[in-house]
Amino acid sequence: MQTLSVNKRAAILSVLLLIFALGAWEVSVTRQEVGVALTEYEILMGLGQPRAAVPPPSDVMIRAWEQLSDPFYDNGPNDKGIGIQLAYSIQRVLTGFLLAAAMAIPLGFLIGMSPVAYKALNPFIQVLRPISPLAWMPLALFIIQDSQASAIFVIFICSVWPMLLNTAFGVAGVRADWVNVARTHELGSLRTALTVILPAAAPTILTGMRISIGIAWLVIVAAEMLVGGTGIGYYVWNEWNNLDLTSVIFSILMIGLVGMVLDAIFASLQRAVTYAE
Amino acid sequence: MSKPFLSVERLTQSFPDGAGGTLTVFENASFGIEKGEFVCILGHSGCGKSTIMNVLAGLAEPTSGVVKMDGMGVSGPSLDRGVVFQNYSLLPWLSALKNVTFGVKARYRDWSRDKVVDHATRYLAMVGLEGDVIHRKPSQLSGGMRQRVSIARAFANQPKLLLLDEPFGALDALTRGTIQEELLRVWSKTEQTVFMITHDIDEAILLADRILLMTNGPFARIAESVEITIPRPRVRTEIVEHPNYYAIRNHLVQFLGKRSKELAGRASDGASQSPAPVRIDLTAPAENPEPGPQTGPESGREPRAHLKAVHG
Ligand SMILES: Nc1ncnc2c1ncn2[C@@H]1O[C@H](COP(=O)(O)OP(=O)(O)O)[C@@H](O)[C@H]1O
Ligand SMILES: [Mg+2]
């Protein structure tokens, strides 16, 4: 018993923390409901009527059970299952992210391999990079005239920078000896790029991709709150307007879970291309 | 006299010295290497050995001068000139075998996969790497094994000229000894022309047909070309018994310890600088009676009859 592994001890501690946190939440919320009697003023003004109290975790769990047992139902624009909403968001994130990768990785190669290209493009990157992706939204809506495409554009613009800079950094940092190995074997530029520089820079490039997908998932929620229609961001906002806090909390948890899964996928890709020197 | 297989003619290399001037590493250096010859170049750190090798490899452009191989001018890197770098020359994301097939595939583009793998495996076996180890990544191999893989990769490509830049510099003495012998074995099987940089005198004597001695820089010169008059096959423990061994060794030690400094730092006045040939052979009859003061304790010794037929 005394010699439980670190992992087992950590797992036990995690479960205990979870039980404690949920217990504390449950207890504090129920007490609040008992303790808060409506004042005469509130009753008269109708303020207390659809009283939105923070729901206890047991309610959230029940909601989760309902939602997850039928995640893909579709009862019209304002009532879709959580699975459908998440699928919309993931699809937007992946579209914007892949478009960004298709541009950022080749461009990053160019910048990383050519000091001139780096110097020429650097001022633009420095100005564009710190702009909040949501600041592009009005301009995107005006130019693209389509809210869905604008959301994708916002994802594109926020995920392009980490991939661009990491690719450039990784490519510029490839050891001269490895490039010389390619040169002494008379490999052309394309083969050198694919068989030497790409694998050498892959860990750094994947770090950039992992950062990008994380940012994209953060940004999609906000973007969908703005453009509306579908997606997990819209869902959260819609449930807030319905004062359905149980669903709000449930969808917050789902956003966290999906973000974790996306990160885990890129972490495993990163592990697959990492090499020890 | 016909031109040697590799001929270096009036090679000059200068770099900006960072203070507005130029740093001339060497000037008008000329020397040749014969086909099948194993030549080592010895000199202090920073004298310009790697700079010469980079020019021979085609990885750097000289300020002036030409390098000709088989009568053709060398420009740019080529599969005809294989290089073994001191460090990091293995691609760490590929296994030992894949590092070798990487080279073989580049050299023999029309070979089938199986043929490439067979060829690579055979050369790895020649340097003593067989079985599971060849599927390990460089990070899972010892320093000695990694350098064996580099050597296998270079030899597997059967280049016309093999260039080695301090290939054993990072290895411990015992490992170095083993790999030197492996290198000799592979070399004797392949008749490869080799140009190798080293800072280890004993290594140079064991391996080389000829040692080029380089003075200190700037304006370094390849001052001498010392023939190693010890017959092959050579084994480390046996060559030290040879009467020429200490004579040659002392000559080299004297050069590196003293004369490399005395001869340093002179501009060439436009003259081509060829190394002076030096032949120290105590086993030869009378024509070489006074090997000079540097040849040390062995000078008076009776030559051994059975070692007389040295080197053609
Ligand atoms: N690309 C370069 N730019 C400037 N100086 C260089 C460059 N390459 C080598 N040098 C200088 O040339 C000299 C010889 O260097 P190197 O050939 O590496 O010496 P070695 O291999 O004999 O130790 C050194 O003084 C070094 O600083
Ligand atoms: Mg060097």
Tab-separated table of C-alpha atoms in Angstrom, chain B:
chain	number	residue	atom	x	y	z
B	1	MET	CA	55.388	14.474	-65.303
B	2	SER	CA	51.673	13.807	-65.553
B	3	LYS	CA	49.235	15.659	-63.352
B	4	PRO	CA	48.193	13.867	-60.169
B	5	PHE	CA	44.620	12.553	-59.749
B	6	LEU	CA	43.719	15.503	-57.548
B	7	SER	CA	45.618	18.673	-58.104
B	8	VAL	CA	45.278	21.814	-56.065
B	9	GLU	CA	46.755	24.820	-57.810
B	10	ARG	CA	47.566	28.143	-56.184
B	11	LEU	CA	44.649	28.001	-53.810
B	12	THR	CA	44.039	31.184	-51.816
B	13	GLN	CA	41.328	31.743	-49.268
B	14	SER	CA	40.712	35.006	-47.452
B	15	PHE	CA	37.852	36.172	-45.311
B	16	PRO	CA	36.876	39.597	-44.046
B	17	ASP	CA	38.481	39.822	-40.609
B	18	GLY	CA	35.587	41.689	-39.050
B	19	ALA	CA	37.610	44.885	-38.613
B	20	GLY	CA	37.518	46.076	-42.202
B	21	GLY	CA	40.594	44.164	-43.319
B	22	THR	CA	41.045	40.716	-44.742
B	23	LEU	CA	42.293	37.570	-43.116
B	24	THR	CA	44.257	35.451	-45.556
B	25	VAL	CA	44.049	31.912	-44.276
B	26	PHE	CA	46.404	30.490	-46.906
B	27	GLU	CA	47.797	31.762	-50.169
B	28	ASN	CA	48.871	30.081	-53.399
B	29	ALA	CA	48.807	26.635	-51.821
B	30	SER	CA	49.561	23.871	-54.333
B	31	PHE	CA	49.679	20.128	-53.834
B	32	GLY	CA	48.550	16.912	-55.441
B	33	ILE	CA	47.129	13.554	-54.398
B	34	GLU	CA	47.531	10.343	-56.394
B	35	LYS	CA	44.731	7.898	-57.073
B	36	GLY	CA	44.334	5.398	-54.249
B	37	GLU	CA	46.535	7.416	-51.941
B	38	PHE	CA	45.715	8.014	-48.282
B	39	VAL	CA	46.864	11.511	-47.346
B	40	CYS	CA	46.587	13.078	-43.917
B	41	ILE	CA	46.998	16.757	-43.195
B	42	LEU	CA	48.366	17.788	-39.809
B	43	GLY	CA	48.387	21.271	-38.374
B	44	HIS	CA	47.421	23.304	-35.357
B	45	SER	CA	43.821	24.212	-34.718
B	46	GLY	CA	42.763	27.265	-36.717
B	47	CYS	CA	45.463	27.012	-39.375
B	48	GLY	CA	42.953	26.404	-42.152
B	49	LYS	CA	42.640	22.635	-42.569
B	50	SER	CA	38.843	22.622	-42.613
B	51	THR	CA	38.895	25.592	-44.961
B	52	ILE	CA	40.964	23.606	-47.460
B	53	MET	CA	38.697	20.618	-47.089
B	54	ASN	CA	35.551	22.653	-47.647
B	55	VAL	CA	37.047	23.893	-50.893
B	56	LEU	CA	37.937	20.338	-51.954
B	57	ALA	CA	34.409	19.229	-51.066
B	58	GLY	CA	32.979	22.106	-53.091
B	59	LEU	CA	31.123	23.422	-50.047
B	60	ALA	CA	33.071	26.700	-50.166
B	61	GLU	CA	34.413	28.782	-53.034
B	62	PRO	CA	38.106	29.699	-52.805
B	63	THR	CA	39.115	33.334	-53.206
B	64	SER	CA	41.343	32.212	-56.048
B	65	GLY	CA	42.971	29.088	-57.374
B	66	VAL	CA	41.614	25.865	-58.772
B	67	VAL	CA	41.072	22.297	-57.685
B	68	LYS	CA	41.149	19.704	-60.444
B	69	MET	CA	40.076	16.117	-60.095
B	70	ASP	CA	40.818	13.770	-63.002
B	71	GLY	CA	41.725	16.879	-64.965
B	72	MET	CA	38.311	18.477	-64.456
B	73	GLY	CA	37.826	21.646	-62.441
B	74	VAL	CA	35.873	21.185	-59.225
B	75	SER	CA	33.000	23.525	-58.543
B	76	GLY	CA	30.204	22.856	-56.126
B	77	PRO	CA	29.640	19.698	-54.091
B	78	SER	CA	29.401	16.366	-55.850
B	79	LEU	CA	28.748	12.716	-55.149
B	80	ASP	CA	32.250	12.069	-56.462
B	81	ARG	CA	33.629	13.657	-53.323
B	82	GLY	CA	32.265	12.069	-50.155
B	83	VAL	CA	32.621	13.877	-46.846
B	84	VAL	CA	32.729	12.643	-43.260
B	85	PHE	CA	32.257	15.557	-40.891
B	86	GLN	CA	33.536	15.634	-37.358
B	87	ASN	CA	30.106	15.849	-35.757
B	88	TYR	CA	26.400	15.865	-36.432
B	89	SER	CA	26.660	14.585	-39.930
B	90	LEU	CA	24.168	11.782	-39.294
B	91	LEU	CA	20.529	12.711	-39.666
B	92	PRO	CA	19.189	12.054	-36.144
B	93	TRP	CA	15.630	11.218	-37.229
B	94	LEU	CA	16.822	8.310	-39.372
B	95	SER	CA	18.084	4.939	-38.188
B	96	ALA	CA	21.701	3.954	-38.843
B	97	LEU	CA	20.607	1.880	-41.840
B	98	LYS	CA	18.408	4.656	-43.236
B	99	ASN	CA	21.280	7.120	-42.887
B	100	VAL	CA	23.334	4.896	-45.156
B	101	THR	CA	20.510	4.179	-47.610
B	102	PHE	CA	19.907	7.953	-47.747
B	103	GLY	CA	23.327	8.268	-49.339
B	104	VAL	CA	23.068	5.143	-51.499
B	105	LYS	CA	19.690	6.234	-52.884
B	106	ALA	CA	21.141	9.604	-53.806
B	107	ARG	CA	24.087	7.961	-55.538
B	108	TYR	CA	22.350	5.103	-57.343
B	109	ARG	CA	18.959	6.550	-58.188
B	110	ASP	CA	17.845	3.652	-60.364
B	111	TRP	CA	18.559	0.885	-57.857
B	112	SER	CA	15.690	-1.110	-56.385
B	113	ARG	CA	14.868	-0.763	-52.718
B	114	ASP	CA	16.230	-4.214	-51.914
B	115	LYS	CA	19.469	-3.561	-53.694
B	116	VAL	CA	19.933	-0.284	-51.832
B	117	VAL	CA	19.287	-1.956	-48.481
B	118	ASP	CA	21.619	-4.871	-49.285
B	119	HIS	CA	24.399	-2.548	-50.311
B	120	ALA	CA	23.981	-0.373	-47.206
B	121	THR	CA	23.839	-3.397	-44.914
B	122	ARG	CA	27.032	-4.766	-46.427
B	123	TYR	CA	28.957	-1.536	-45.791
B	124	LEU	CA	27.604	-1.299	-42.235
B	125	ALA	CA	28.813	-4.843	-41.646
B	126	MET	CA	32.261	-3.845	-42.919
B	127	VAL	CA	32.595	-1.393	-40.045
B	128	GLY	CA	31.298	-3.969	-37.580
B	129	LEU	CA	27.657	-2.900	-37.352
B	130	GLU	CA	25.327	-5.845	-37.778
B	131	GLY	CA	21.975	-7.064	-36.491
B	132	ASP	CA	19.600	-4.937	-34.467
B	133	VAL	CA	21.925	-1.984	-33.935
B	134	ILE	CA	21.516	-0.852	-37.522
B	135	HIS	CA	17.869	-0.070	-36.833
B	136	ARG	CA	18.707	2.253	-33.951
B	137	LYS	CA	18.665	6.025	-34.198
B	138	PRO	CA	22.004	7.832	-33.833
B	139	SER	CA	21.008	9.057	-30.356
B	140	GLN	CA	20.834	5.418	-29.240
B	141	LEU	CA	24.339	4.694	-30.507
B	142	SER	CA	27.663	5.421	-28.864
B	143	GLY	CA	29.932	8.077	-30.354
B	144	GLY	CA	32.101	5.393	-31.900
B	145	MET	CA	29.157	3.614	-33.518
B	146	ARG	CA	27.879	6.894	-34.929
B	147	GLN	CA	31.179	7.632	-36.566
B	148	ARG	CA	31.212	4.077	-37.964
B	149	VAL	CA	27.855	4.780	-39.574
B	150	SER	CA	29.256	7.989	-41.105
B	151	ILE	CA	32.195	6.081	-42.499
B	152	ALA	CA	29.932	3.350	-43.867
B	153	ARG	CA	27.755	5.988	-45.532
B	154	ALA	CA	30.754	7.637	-47.142
B	155	PHE	CA	32.357	4.399	-48.388
B	156	ALA	CA	29.028	2.934	-49.549
B	157	ASN	CA	28.784	5.776	-52.051
B	158	GLN	CA	32.121	4.799	-53.569
B	159	PRO	CA	33.195	8.387	-54.214
B	160	LYS	CA	36.344	9.084	-56.219
B	161	LEU	CA	37.703	11.067	-53.313
B	162	LEU	CA	36.837	10.679	-49.675
B	163	LEU	CA	37.302	13.674	-47.370
B	164	LEU	CA	37.400	13.199	-43.614
B	165	ASP	CA	37.501	16.167	-41.223
B	166	GLU	CA	38.888	15.038	-37.861
B	167	PRO	CA	36.556	12.059	-37.911
B	168	PHE	CA	37.769	10.648	-34.602
B	169	GLY	CA	38.352	13.918	-32.767
B	170	ALA	CA	35.467	13.410	-30.361
B	171	LEU	CA	36.177	9.769	-29.509
B	172	ASP	CA	38.039	8.276	-26.589
B	173	ALA	CA	41.440	6.752	-27.311
B	174	LEU	CA	40.365	3.101	-27.184
B	175	THR	CA	37.396	3.522	-29.502
B	176	ARG	CA	39.511	5.640	-31.798
B	177	GLY	CA	42.059	2.839	-32.081
B	178	THR	CA	39.435	0.270	-33.050
B	179	ILE	CA	37.809	2.490	-35.647
B	180	GLN	CA	41.146	3.487	-37.142
B	181	GLU	CA	41.824	-0.168	-37.786
B	182	GLU	CA	38.359	-0.647	-39.261
B	183	LEU	CA	38.918	2.355	-41.499
B	184	LEU	CA	42.198	0.831	-42.675
B	185	ARG	CA	40.506	-2.475	-43.411
B	186	VAL	CA	37.696	-0.912	-45.412
B	187	TRP	CA	40.145	1.352	-47.222
B	188	SER	CA	42.432	-1.522	-48.207
B	189	LYS	CA	39.451	-3.367	-49.676
B	190	THR	CA	38.204	-0.407	-51.679
B	191	GLU	CA	41.322	1.357	-52.999
B	192	GLN	CA	39.640	4.618	-52.168
B	193	THR	CA	41.539	7.924	-52.436
B	194	VAL	CA	41.354	9.543	-49.004
B	195	PHE	CA	42.189	13.022	-47.731
B	196	MET	CA	41.913	13.215	-43.972
B	197	ILE	CA	42.378	15.992	-41.448
B	198	THR	CA	43.665	15.020	-38.048
B	199	HIS	CA	45.481	16.512	-35.098
B	200	ASP	CA	46.699	13.140	-33.864
B	201	ILE	CA	50.259	12.321	-34.964
B	202	ASP	CA	50.059	8.583	-34.252
B	203	GLU	CA	46.781	8.321	-36.101
B	204	ALA	CA	48.307	10.035	-39.129
B	205	ILE	CA	51.337	7.698	-39.148
B	206	LEU	CA	49.138	4.620	-38.814
B	207	LEU	CA	46.815	5.575	-41.631
B	208	ALA	CA	48.616	7.697	-44.181
B	209	ASP	CA	50.810	7.096	-47.188
B	210	ARG	CA	51.823	10.700	-46.929
B	211	ILE	CA	51.367	13.450	-44.350
B	212	LEU	CA	51.038	17.095	-45.336
B	213	LEU	CA	52.315	19.449	-42.646
B	214	MET	CA	50.699	22.818	-42.339
B	215	THR	CA	52.214	25.847	-40.606
B	216	ASN	CA	50.199	28.123	-38.370
B	217	GLY	CA	47.993	30.789	-39.912
B	218	PRO	CA	47.361	33.390	-41.132
B	219	PHE	CA	49.204	32.872	-44.406
B	220	ALA	CA	49.486	29.219	-43.480
B	221	ARG	CA	51.584	27.085	-45.797
B	222	ILE	CA	51.607	23.404	-46.487
B	223	ALA	CA	55.303	23.280	-45.823
B	224	GLU	CA	56.192	19.619	-46.115
B	225	SER	CA	54.934	16.384	-47.504
B	226	VAL	CA	56.279	13.546	-45.392
B	227	GLU	CA	56.223	10.055	-46.851
B	228	ILE	CA	55.370	7.331	-44.355
B	229	THR	CA	57.985	4.705	-45.055
B	230	ILE	CA	56.331	1.931	-43.077
B	231	PRO	CA	54.977	-0.998	-45.052
B	232	ARG	CA	51.353	-2.064	-45.024
B	233	PRO	CA	49.386	-3.791	-43.691
B	234	ARG	CA	50.017	-1.771	-40.563
B	235	VAL	CA	48.937	-2.704	-37.072
B	236	ARG	CA	49.228	-0.223	-34.261
B	237	THR	CA	51.169	-2.509	-31.950
B	238	GLU	CA	53.621	-3.508	-34.665
B	239	ILE	CA	54.416	-0.238	-36.395
B	240	VAL	CA	55.903	1.217	-33.219
B	241	GLU	CA	58.605	-1.430	-33.543
B	242	HIS	CA	59.528	-0.269	-37.005
B	243	PRO	CA	62.808	1.683	-37.135
B	244	ASN	CA	61.216	4.480	-39.132
B	245	TYR	CA	58.358	5.010	-36.714
B	246	TYR	CA	60.065	7.171	-34.133
B	247	ALA	CA	62.186	8.914	-36.737
B	248	ILE	CA	59.050	10.049	-38.547
B	249	ARG	CA	57.194	10.752	-35.343
B	250	ASN	CA	59.985	12.928	-34.004
B	251	HIS	CA	60.113	14.825	-37.250
B	252	LEU	CA	56.385	15.530	-37.017
B	253	VAL	CA	56.570	16.495	-33.341
B	254	GLN	CA	59.395	18.902	-34.072
B	255	PHE	CA	57.432	20.441	-36.885
B	256	LEU	CA	54.231	20.925	-34.902
B	257	GLY	CA	56.063	21.986	-31.763
B	258	LYS	CA	58.526	24.428	-33.284
B	259	ARG	CA	58.777	24.933	-36.984
B	260	SER	CA	55.050	25.411	-37.586
B	261	LYS	CA	55.398	28.673	-35.636
B	262	GLU	CA	58.697	29.735	-37.143
B	263	LEU	CA	57.409	29.292	-40.678
B	264	ALA	CA	54.084	31.009	-40.019
B	265	GLY	CA	52.787	34.348	-41.147
B	266	ARG	CA	54.689	35.040	-44.341
B	267	ALA	CA	53.004	36.184	-47.501
B	268	SER	CA	53.953	34.203	-50.575
B	269	ASP	CA	55.015	37.098	-52.844
B	270	GLY	CA	52.957	35.561	-55.594
B	271	ALA	CA	54.959	32.353	-55.767
B	272	SER	CA	53.180	29.027	-55.855
B	273	GLN	CA	53.713	27.238	-52.566
B	274	SER	CA	54.297	23.518	-52.920
B	275	PRO	CA	55.247	21.328	-49.990
B	276	ALA	CA	58.834	20.111	-49.839
B	277	PRO	CA	58.932	16.324	-50.100
B	278	VAL	CA	60.505	14.643	-47.055
B	279	ARG	CA	61.474	10.997	-46.968
B	280	ILE	CA	62.800	9.492	-43.791
B	281	ASP	CA	63.856	5.887	-44.202
B	282	LEU	CA	66.358	4.325	-41.851
B	283	THR	CA	65.967	0.961	-43.491
B	284	ALA	CA	67.227	2.191	-46.849
B	285	PRO	CA	70.917	1.835	-47.722
B	286	ALA	CA	73.512	4.622	-47.645
B	287	GLU	CA	71.804	7.256	-49.848
B	288	ASN	CA	69.928	8.578	-46.803
B	289	PRO	CA	72.602	8.510	-44.118
B	290	GLU	CA	71.850	11.626	-42.072
B	291	PRO	CA	68.170	11.938	-41.332
B	292	GLY	CA	68.922	15.212	-39.559
B	293	PRO	CA	68.930	16.226	-35.950
B	294	GLN	CA	65.163	15.886	-35.516
B	295	THR	CA	64.976	12.198	-36.153
B	296	GLY	CA	65.898	11.376	-32.602
B	297	PRO	CA	67.036	8.313	-30.743
B	298	GLU	CA	66.619	5.825	-33.541
B	299	SER	CA	69.137	7.472	-35.870
B	300	GLY	CA	72.093	5.225	-35.156
B	301	ARG	CA	70.242	1.959	-35.285
B	302	GLU	CA	71.146	-0.834	-37.624
B	303	PRO	CA	68.536	-1.130	-40.393
B	304	ARG	CA	66.583	-4.360	-40.417
B	305	ALA	CA	67.161	-6.426	-43.458
B	306	HIS	CA	63.627	-7.693	-43.949
B	307	LEU	CA	62.174	-4.196	-44.023
B	308	LYS	CA	64.291	-2.925	-46.851
B	309	ALA	CA	61.778	-3.108	-49.640
B	310	VAL	CA	59.769	-0.180	-48.475
B	311	HIS	CA	57.117	1.282	-50.696
B	312	GLY	CA	58.009	0.466	-54.240
